Amino acid sequence: MTIEELIKTQPHSLSRRAYDFAFKVHRGQKRLSGEPYFNHVVGTAQSLLDWRLDEVSIAAGLLHDVVEDSDYTIEDLQKEFGDEVAFLVDGVTKLGRLKYRGAERQVESLRKMILALSQDLRVVLIKLADRLYNMRTLDALPPHKQKRIALETSEIYAPLAYRLGMQRLSGELQDLAFPYLYPQEHTWLREQVKNRYHIREAYLRRIAPKVEEALKEASIDILNIDFRAKRYSSLYKKLLRYEMDVDKIHDLIAFRIVVTSLPDCYNALGIIHQLFPPVPGRIKDYIALPKPNGYQSIHTTVFGPEQRAIEFQIRTQEMHDEAENGIAAHWAYEQTKGTGAYVKRTSSFADMNDITWVHQLRSWQEKFADSEEFIESLKVDFFKDRIFCLTPQGEVVDLPLGSTPVDFAYQIHSEIGNQCVGARVNQKFVPLDYELSSSDVVEIAIQKNKKPSVSWLNFVKTSNARDHIRAVLRSSRSQNGLLRQAARESELRLTVYDRPGLLRDIVETISRSHVNVLSVTTNPISKSRLQLFKIKCNTVNKEKLQKLLLKLKGTKEVKETSYLLS
Ligand code: MN
């Protein structure tokens, strides 16, 4: 069913209203390819419909770029479409801010963060549908963006889809990314397999009737029998293990047989082995031992006519659906047969407010309780005691709940921690003991040669920060014999229009005058855009301070300057 068919059959439905709303909002907007923006949101919603997600998700899929690309706010969507749709759109918008720039150590944190931030797996699914559409139309973007997005897709989103058991999606994303990441290898591979695919397929077509007949004779109900060509991306990975020799790959094209019952999977295996002798050691029973992501199927390779190897994959319809759509299949909504009407399955989670996605995941996870890798891949998301913050460059920093900018600074680098003098969170100045939350963008201002303050030990949460602070304090104590009492202080008062980078500029200017910053506090001045920065410094030298103020006055957006001596 297409989105257009869906809204036609239900003219007053939520999805219909979302469709009309999105159409209005995106009217006139074009993508780089020149196609109407609206196509993108319909395409995204189409995938969600294909995965048989609930109507709320489909509506959210249609509306997912409204907040990003128009003046409408989340509150507007909430009024118009309700809390659930607004929640999902908000989640997708937040995920849109995460960027992967190819740092190895980022991969796992970013995948975790995506799941943790989403709170509801439908958010991830909408994001995946969005990414799928963008990958299909990646050609229109400039090359450097193609590379970045393809890399992010291959390293973050495709593996995420795989872990959610959405094998087909994961494979498609990898295949779409492959030519952008490895253009030469892709061209080479296409050349290699071009003829082989045709020859293989013709060969399997000749054999298919024989297989079908034998299975029917044994009273095995076949729901479907077809061929599946191995994806380029996974073929390439396999070739790396087989000396790049395509002739060594037996599952270039494999038979896929879908039967009605579990016993029939094994019966079919027996029949096929009677028909053709199996290749020793090539029977894989993923029904008895599912793959970590839940994949179930029996695979076997046999010697076909002319001694050529053929791979068979045998499974039930249920296993097939799950292999294709994974977690989405679990929560799929059924379309009532015949009428084409779109009906929610009552067992689904969307209506059960008391059941969070975490519980859903857990019950899904229990099915594969003995699979360590699978549990590893999911349990991080049950960490209620972790938060994920971002650097202004979009790098993820993984911290315990209750962490402060000082913890964040030490997590990036011990020197950043030691020299930390101020912090901005989501572009607002905050005190150093401010409690961070997930998805905060944290910017740390540092001053060269600054030493950590003993008072930080009262609020830092990470042992990393605590250990470093103690170490520095210990070494300066041994240098000075005693922990120095704070020297007499002065306080600079600056009235400013805040802007990105302002604090950094100010602190740099102060540093260049060989004055140390002890602390920074900022207060908005009521009824104006102005802010008052109070900066404690370790000098009481009036001449020095006056010169410094003159320099600071020359800084862009600094309006007034003065100082106090304590
Ligand atoms: Mn989008």
XYZ file of C-alpha atoms and ligand atoms in Angstrom:
567
model
C 0.000 0.000 0.000
C 1.196 3.508 -0.726
C 0.809 6.572 1.485
C -1.553 8.051 -1.101
C -3.758 4.951 -0.961
C -3.671 5.020 2.818
C -4.904 8.593 3.109
C -7.510 8.088 0.413
C -9.122 5.213 2.307
C -9.155 7.241 5.534
C -9.958 10.836 4.680
C -10.224 12.116 8.270
C -7.419 10.134 9.794
C -4.378 11.439 11.608
C -2.138 10.485 8.705
C -4.388 12.375 6.293
C -4.203 15.531 8.404
C -0.448 15.150 8.738
C -0.156 14.678 4.978
C -2.115 17.835 4.221
C -0.224 19.808 6.853
C 3.176 18.688 5.565
C 2.104 19.476 2.025
C 1.246 23.045 3.031
C 4.433 23.544 5.031
C 6.825 22.204 2.417
C 5.065 23.757 -0.566
C 7.612 25.502 -2.746
C 10.573 23.958 -0.883
C 12.951 22.056 -3.112
C 15.748 19.658 -2.347
C 19.185 20.013 -3.946
C 18.145 17.474 -6.557
C 15.385 19.855 -7.602
C 12.593 17.543 -6.492
C 9.898 18.915 -4.169
C 10.773 18.587 -0.498
C 7.386 17.015 0.113
C 8.540 13.899 -1.780
C 11.122 13.343 0.921
C 8.654 13.306 3.797
C 6.202 11.103 1.885
C 9.079 8.749 1.029
C 10.050 8.603 4.688
C 6.480 7.857 5.739
C 6.245 5.232 2.999
C 9.062 3.214 4.553
C 7.324 3.375 7.917
C 4.153 2.122 6.292
C 6.107 -0.665 4.573
C 7.491 -1.673 7.960
C 3.883 -1.653 9.165
C 4.419 0.842 11.934
C 1.536 2.516 13.694
C -0.294 5.532 12.355
C 1.270 7.883 14.883
C 4.696 7.010 13.476
C 3.484 7.548 9.932
C 2.081 10.952 10.856
C 5.361 11.801 12.588
C 7.240 10.614 9.500
C 5.228 13.036 7.368
C 5.869 15.844 9.834
C 9.466 15.032 10.751
C 11.044 18.036 9.017
C 8.355 20.600 9.859
C 10.113 22.056 12.908
C 13.504 22.050 11.196
C 12.322 23.632 7.977
C 9.548 26.060 8.907
C 8.480 28.490 11.604
C 6.194 25.933 13.205
C 7.307 24.762 16.646
C 6.928 21.500 18.511
C 4.173 23.193 20.528
C 2.265 23.910 17.317
C 2.487 20.236 16.360
C 1.407 19.258 19.847
C -1.751 21.359 19.571
C -2.499 20.129 16.090
C -1.566 16.436 16.345
C -1.205 15.571 20.037
C 1.606 14.732 22.433
C 2.726 11.483 20.878
C 3.310 12.838 17.374
C 5.035 15.910 18.813
C 7.236 13.721 20.991
C 8.350 11.638 18.034
C 9.041 14.641 15.804
C 10.972 16.296 18.619
C 13.082 13.156 19.024
C 13.868 12.979 15.309
C 14.789 16.679 15.281
C 17.199 16.114 18.182
C 18.832 13.150 16.462
C 19.322 15.356 13.424
C 21.835 17.391 15.392
C 24.165 14.456 15.944
C 26.964 14.227 13.445
C 29.529 11.521 13.001
C 32.848 12.685 11.662
C 34.723 9.448 11.449
C 36.394 9.236 14.854
C 36.774 5.581 15.721
C 36.087 6.026 19.434
C 32.876 7.855 18.641
C 31.100 5.020 16.937
C 29.833 3.150 19.951
C 28.979 6.266 21.983
C 27.050 7.687 19.105
C 25.018 4.521 18.581
C 24.296 4.441 22.310
C 23.380 8.074 22.339
C 20.969 7.674 19.468
C 19.121 4.970 21.363
C 19.295 6.794 24.691
C 18.100 10.085 23.263
C 15.290 8.507 21.353
C 13.533 7.083 24.390
C 11.070 5.520 21.999
C 12.391 3.204 19.320
C 9.904 4.644 16.869
C 12.087 7.755 16.872
C 15.010 5.636 15.669
C 12.827 3.972 13.062
C 11.675 7.334 11.686
C 15.278 8.489 11.606
C 16.243 5.311 9.729
C 13.449 5.834 7.209
C 14.612 9.441 6.762
C 18.188 8.275 6.245
C 17.121 5.612 3.748
C 15.441 8.230 1.584
C 18.435 10.547 1.849
C 20.800 7.751 0.855
C 18.680 6.934 -2.178
C 18.983 10.550 -3.298
C 22.574 11.158 -2.184
C 23.701 11.797 -5.758
C 22.393 15.346 -5.634
C 24.727 16.437 -2.823
C 28.257 17.799 -3.223
C 30.992 15.119 -2.935
C 32.284 16.035 0.543
C 28.768 15.754 1.963
C 28.211 12.469 0.141
C 31.291 11.034 1.830
C 30.357 12.224 5.287
C 26.777 11.020 5.091
C 27.751 7.700 3.504
C 30.321 7.118 6.244
C 27.839 7.980 8.977
C 25.312 5.656 7.382
C 27.774 2.798 7.099
C 29.275 3.203 10.577
C 26.272 4.272 12.630
C 22.869 3.817 11.056
C 23.315 0.546 9.160
C 24.792 -1.209 12.230
C 21.999 0.245 14.342
C 19.420 -1.161 11.931
C 21.234 -4.487 12.026
C 21.107 -4.618 15.801
C 17.428 -3.915 15.717
C 17.215 -6.959 13.453
C 16.263 -4.949 10.374
C 18.521 -6.896 8.104
C 17.095 -5.800 4.805
C 17.290 -2.129 5.741
C 20.784 -2.512 7.111
C 21.914 -4.227 3.914
C 20.282 -1.634 1.722
C 21.910 1.220 3.646
C 25.317 -0.469 3.350
C 24.807 -1.013 -0.363
C 23.813 2.595 -0.890
C 26.861 3.826 1.019
C 29.329 1.436 -0.646
C 29.907 3.254 -3.986
C 30.482 6.572 -2.185
C 32.957 5.108 0.266
C 34.771 2.738 -2.110
C 34.110 3.948 -5.658
C 36.934 1.965 -7.291
C 36.200 -1.250 -5.464
C 32.553 -0.853 -6.334
C 33.290 -0.491 -10.049
C 35.640 -3.476 -9.954
C 33.086 -5.610 -8.167
C 30.332 -4.754 -10.602
C 32.527 -5.837 -13.476
C 33.396 -9.067 -11.686
C 29.864 -10.179 -10.983
C 28.018 -8.781 -13.994
C 28.106 -11.974 -16.039
C 28.353 -14.313 -13.131
C 25.018 -13.129 -11.747
C 23.256 -13.888 -15.012
C 24.860 -17.290 -15.362
C 24.085 -18.153 -11.754
C 20.518 -17.066 -12.014
C 19.895 -19.017 -15.209
C 21.388 -22.074 -13.526
C 19.185 -21.755 -10.441
C 16.098 -21.217 -12.568
C 16.730 -24.534 -14.273
C 16.917 -26.277 -10.903
C 14.019 -24.525 -9.178
C 11.197 -26.702 -10.613
C 13.002 -29.852 -9.523
C 13.334 -28.548 -5.964
C 9.746 -27.404 -5.855
C 8.470 -30.734 -7.080
C 10.465 -32.706 -4.530
C 9.206 -30.523 -1.666
C 5.607 -30.827 -2.828
C 5.901 -34.580 -3.054
C 6.945 -34.591 0.599
C 3.793 -32.517 1.417
C 5.779 -29.489 2.463
C 3.796 -26.275 2.087
C 5.916 -23.761 0.239
C 4.883 -20.167 0.727
C 7.606 -18.801 -1.452
C 10.684 -19.921 -3.306
C 12.940 -17.405 -4.932
C 16.540 -16.316 -5.382
C 18.367 -13.704 -3.508
C 21.464 -12.084 -4.934
C 24.098 -11.297 -2.370
C 24.450 -7.592 -1.736
C 27.525 -5.882 -3.116
C 28.586 -4.560 0.250
C 28.450 -7.949 1.983
C 29.905 -9.706 -1.047
C 32.834 -7.324 -0.928
C 33.383 -7.988 2.764
C 33.338 -11.704 2.084
C 35.728 -11.387 -0.846
C 38.272 -9.772 1.441
C 38.343 -13.114 3.256
C 38.522 -15.177 0.040
C 41.495 -13.650 -1.781
C 39.127 -11.521 -3.843
C 38.227 -14.625 -5.865
C 34.567 -14.377 -6.833
C 34.495 -18.028 -7.889
C 34.995 -19.048 -4.282
C 31.741 -17.389 -3.242
C 28.949 -19.934 -3.364
C 26.110 -17.756 -2.209
C 26.444 -15.123 -4.908
C 22.845 -16.010 -5.507
C 21.071 -18.272 -3.042
C 17.764 -20.086 -2.994
C 15.382 -18.811 -0.381
C 12.551 -21.094 0.624
C 9.768 -19.940 2.939
C 7.608 -22.689 4.471
C 4.626 -22.654 6.814
C 5.950 -24.408 9.898
C 9.092 -24.960 11.881
C 9.183 -28.769 11.399
C 8.894 -28.151 7.657
C 12.151 -26.185 7.742
C 13.941 -29.352 8.833
C 11.876 -31.563 6.518
C 12.802 -29.350 3.595
C 16.458 -29.549 4.584
C 16.238 -33.354 4.485
C 14.588 -33.361 1.067
C 17.181 -31.019 -0.397
C 19.990 -33.179 0.960
C 18.390 -36.225 -0.659
C 18.245 -34.335 -3.917
C 21.798 -32.976 -3.833
C 24.707 -34.055 -1.621
C 25.514 -31.423 1.012
C 28.931 -29.793 1.153
C 30.406 -31.022 4.468
C 30.574 -28.426 7.198
C 28.323 -25.970 5.418
C 25.062 -26.580 7.276
C 24.218 -23.695 9.597
C 21.237 -24.024 11.882
C 20.381 -20.480 12.886
C 16.976 -21.696 14.029
C 18.416 -23.656 16.933
C 21.123 -21.026 17.411
C 19.869 -17.644 16.206
C 22.364 -14.959 15.281
C 22.933 -12.277 17.914
C 20.464 -9.922 16.271
C 17.784 -12.607 16.297
C 18.167 -13.858 12.725
C 16.726 -17.344 12.239
C 17.063 -19.591 9.206
C 18.692 -22.832 8.094
C 21.510 -22.431 5.585
C 23.041 -25.276 3.640
C 25.320 -25.528 0.642
C 24.936 -28.523 -1.682
C 26.569 -29.841 -4.843
C 24.083 -29.196 -7.644
C 24.165 -30.515 -11.210
C 27.593 -30.194 -12.845
C 29.097 -30.235 -9.346
C 28.337 -26.555 -8.812
C 27.678 -25.344 -5.283
C 24.258 -23.934 -4.425
C 23.258 -22.283 -1.183
C 19.772 -22.739 0.252
C 18.156 -20.674 3.016
C 15.088 -22.193 4.627
C 12.779 -20.428 7.103
C 9.189 -19.823 8.149
C 7.224 -16.718 7.215
C 7.552 -15.394 10.731
C 11.314 -15.824 10.675
C 11.378 -14.215 7.284
C 9.424 -11.136 8.396
C 11.620 -10.789 11.393
C 14.797 -11.206 9.392
C 13.646 -8.502 7.059
C 12.142 -6.021 9.478
C 13.405 -7.044 12.887
C 12.063 -5.063 15.767
C 9.613 -3.316 13.479
C 8.074 -6.698 12.669
C 7.499 -7.268 16.354
C 5.498 -4.145 16.676
C 4.001 -4.246 13.271
C 0.453 -3.235 12.833
C -1.744 -5.408 10.755
C -3.542 -4.365 7.709
C -6.856 -6.100 7.678
C -6.806 -8.458 4.769
C -9.061 -7.667 1.855
C -10.409 -4.314 2.958
C -7.023 -2.645 2.946
C -8.131 -0.829 6.074
C -5.449 0.090 8.492
C -6.091 -1.342 11.924
C -4.009 -1.190 15.033
C -3.114 -4.423 16.699
C -4.208 -4.042 20.295
C -1.175 -5.784 21.687
C 1.004 -3.061 20.325
C 2.711 -0.732 22.689
C 1.630 2.620 21.428
C -1.519 2.714 23.528
C 0.007 1.400 26.663
C 1.375 4.406 28.395
C 2.726 2.415 31.264
C 4.916 0.311 29.027
C 7.976 2.127 27.894
C 10.123 1.149 24.982
C 12.650 -0.099 27.469
C 10.285 -2.810 28.635
C 9.484 -3.644 25.068
C 13.121 -4.040 24.279
C 13.666 -6.119 27.366
C 10.982 -8.591 26.492
C 12.347 -8.800 22.995
C 15.770 -9.294 24.432
C 14.637 -12.111 26.689
C 13.988 -14.201 23.642
C 17.699 -14.200 22.978
C 18.761 -14.223 26.571
C 21.706 -16.515 25.973
C 23.199 -14.374 23.292
C 25.815 -12.249 24.949
C 26.543 -9.971 22.062
C 22.923 -9.075 21.641
C 22.526 -8.188 25.271
C 25.733 -6.176 25.157
C 24.397 -4.242 22.255
C 21.221 -3.265 24.026
C 21.873 -3.027 27.719
C 23.711 0.268 27.402
C 20.412 1.771 26.550
C 18.975 0.760 29.830
C 21.529 2.863 31.609
C 19.327 5.373 33.281
C 22.389 6.719 35.056
C 24.292 7.899 31.983
C 24.030 11.126 30.050
C 25.380 11.974 26.612
C 26.612 15.498 25.959
C 28.102 17.028 22.857
C 31.058 19.231 22.077
C 30.303 22.198 19.789
C 31.812 20.041 17.008
C 29.212 17.346 17.670
C 31.474 14.835 19.416
C 29.667 12.736 21.976
C 30.876 12.671 25.574
C 29.466 9.886 27.686
C 29.140 10.792 31.408
C 27.461 9.588 34.607
C 24.226 11.276 35.644
C 24.817 14.449 37.667
C 28.040 15.328 35.845
C 29.158 18.947 35.590
C 31.075 20.963 32.992
C 34.265 20.146 34.939
C 33.628 16.409 34.481
C 32.945 17.061 30.822
C 36.191 19.030 30.473
C 38.268 16.272 32.104
C 36.570 13.671 29.926
C 37.792 15.474 26.828
C 41.333 15.932 28.080
C 42.971 16.296 31.488
C 44.550 19.614 30.445
C 41.194 20.999 29.370
C 39.926 20.017 32.813
C 42.846 21.553 34.663
C 42.596 24.830 32.791
C 38.833 25.094 32.757
C 37.520 28.523 33.823
C 34.003 28.703 32.455
C 31.381 26.833 30.492
C 28.515 27.485 28.155
C 25.716 24.995 27.840
C 23.471 25.351 24.816
C 25.002 28.781 24.300
C 24.255 30.040 27.815
C 26.878 30.539 30.481
C 26.521 28.240 33.460
C 28.446 27.866 36.715
C 31.038 25.091 36.784
C 28.914 23.016 39.168
C 25.940 23.096 36.785
C 24.252 19.716 36.348
C 24.390 18.617 32.714
C 21.650 16.686 30.923
C 21.624 14.506 27.841
C 22.066 16.236 24.492
C 23.469 19.426 26.090
C 26.046 21.087 23.864
C 28.901 22.031 26.182
C 31.612 24.544 25.404
C 34.529 24.866 27.809
C 36.556 28.052 28.200
C 40.117 27.458 29.308
C 42.977 29.598 30.465
C 46.578 28.527 30.009
C 48.406 27.573 33.216
C 45.258 27.729 35.290
C 45.177 25.206 38.146
C 42.094 23.291 39.268
C 40.319 24.584 42.340
C 40.005 22.503 45.498
C 36.315 23.434 45.636
C 35.685 21.391 42.496
C 36.073 18.258 44.588
C 32.724 19.127 46.176
C 30.759 18.681 43.003
C 32.569 16.566 40.398
C 30.967 13.186 39.665
C 33.598 11.274 37.701
C 36.569 9.634 39.338
C 38.522 10.762 36.288
C 38.011 14.420 37.240
C 38.530 13.776 40.957
C 41.809 11.908 40.426
C 43.227 14.599 38.174
C 42.223 17.444 40.480
C 43.801 15.700 43.467
C 46.972 14.933 41.547
C 47.445 18.548 40.494
C 46.658 19.859 43.973
C 49.107 17.404 45.528
C 51.913 18.416 43.213
C 51.363 22.144 43.723
C 51.214 21.580 47.486
C 54.557 19.815 47.427
C 55.977 22.633 45.340
C 54.794 25.328 47.691
C 55.049 23.448 50.930
C 51.498 24.486 51.693
C 48.338 24.921 49.722
C 48.486 28.613 48.981
C 45.698 30.776 50.291
C 43.994 32.588 47.472
C 45.847 35.766 46.704
C 43.937 39.013 46.982
C 41.410 39.184 44.242
C 39.841 41.701 41.969
C 36.602 41.453 40.075
C 36.192 42.639 36.493
C 32.692 43.658 35.508
C 31.835 43.611 31.850
C 28.515 44.506 30.304
C 28.258 42.618 27.043
C 26.028 41.399 24.276
C 26.773 37.706 24.455
C 27.928 35.969 21.309
C 29.587 32.611 20.531
C 33.286 32.734 21.342
C 33.014 35.886 23.450
C 34.097 34.323 26.718
C 37.006 32.655 24.989
C 38.127 35.991 23.516
C 37.842 37.673 26.892
C 39.767 34.978 28.718
C 42.484 35.018 26.056
C 42.901 38.764 26.429
C 43.158 38.393 30.201
C 45.714 35.594 29.824
C 47.861 37.665 27.534
C 48.093 40.258 30.304
C 49.476 37.538 32.600
C 46.443 37.647 34.881
C 44.749 34.469 36.057
C 40.994 34.028 35.933
C 39.647 32.476 39.139
C 35.989 32.248 38.257
C 33.378 33.584 35.869
C 29.721 34.259 36.606
C 27.203 35.810 34.297
C 23.819 37.395 34.892
C 21.292 38.660 32.412
C 20.450 42.322 32.815
C 16.710 42.541 32.980
C 14.684 43.706 30.004
C 17.654 43.730 27.667
C 19.848 41.422 25.666
C 22.742 42.569 27.794
C 24.652 40.340 30.203
C 26.852 41.201 33.152
C 30.025 39.096 33.324
C 31.772 39.048 36.698
C 35.292 37.721 36.367
C 37.397 37.156 39.468
C 41.099 37.652 38.863
C 44.213 37.053 40.926
C 45.727 40.523 40.664
C 45.123 43.708 42.605
C 47.601 45.723 40.557
C 45.544 48.769 39.536
C 47.731 49.762 36.636
C 47.568 46.262 35.220
C 43.800 46.147 35.657
C 43.238 49.490 33.956
C 45.319 48.467 30.954
C 43.447 45.194 30.822
C 40.072 46.927 30.859
C 41.108 49.108 27.934
C 41.999 46.032 25.938
C 38.751 44.321 26.903
C 36.740 47.333 25.876
C 38.129 46.822 22.376
C 36.607 43.313 22.220
C 33.578 43.011 19.971
C 30.255 43.208 21.874
C 31.852 44.334 25.153
C 30.004 47.501 26.059
C 31.025 48.616 29.555
C 33.961 47.679 31.783
C 34.860 48.287 35.420
C 36.602 46.529 38.306
C 36.332 46.086 42.044
C 39.100 45.286 44.473
C 38.296 42.905 47.263
Mn 14.317 14.458 6.704
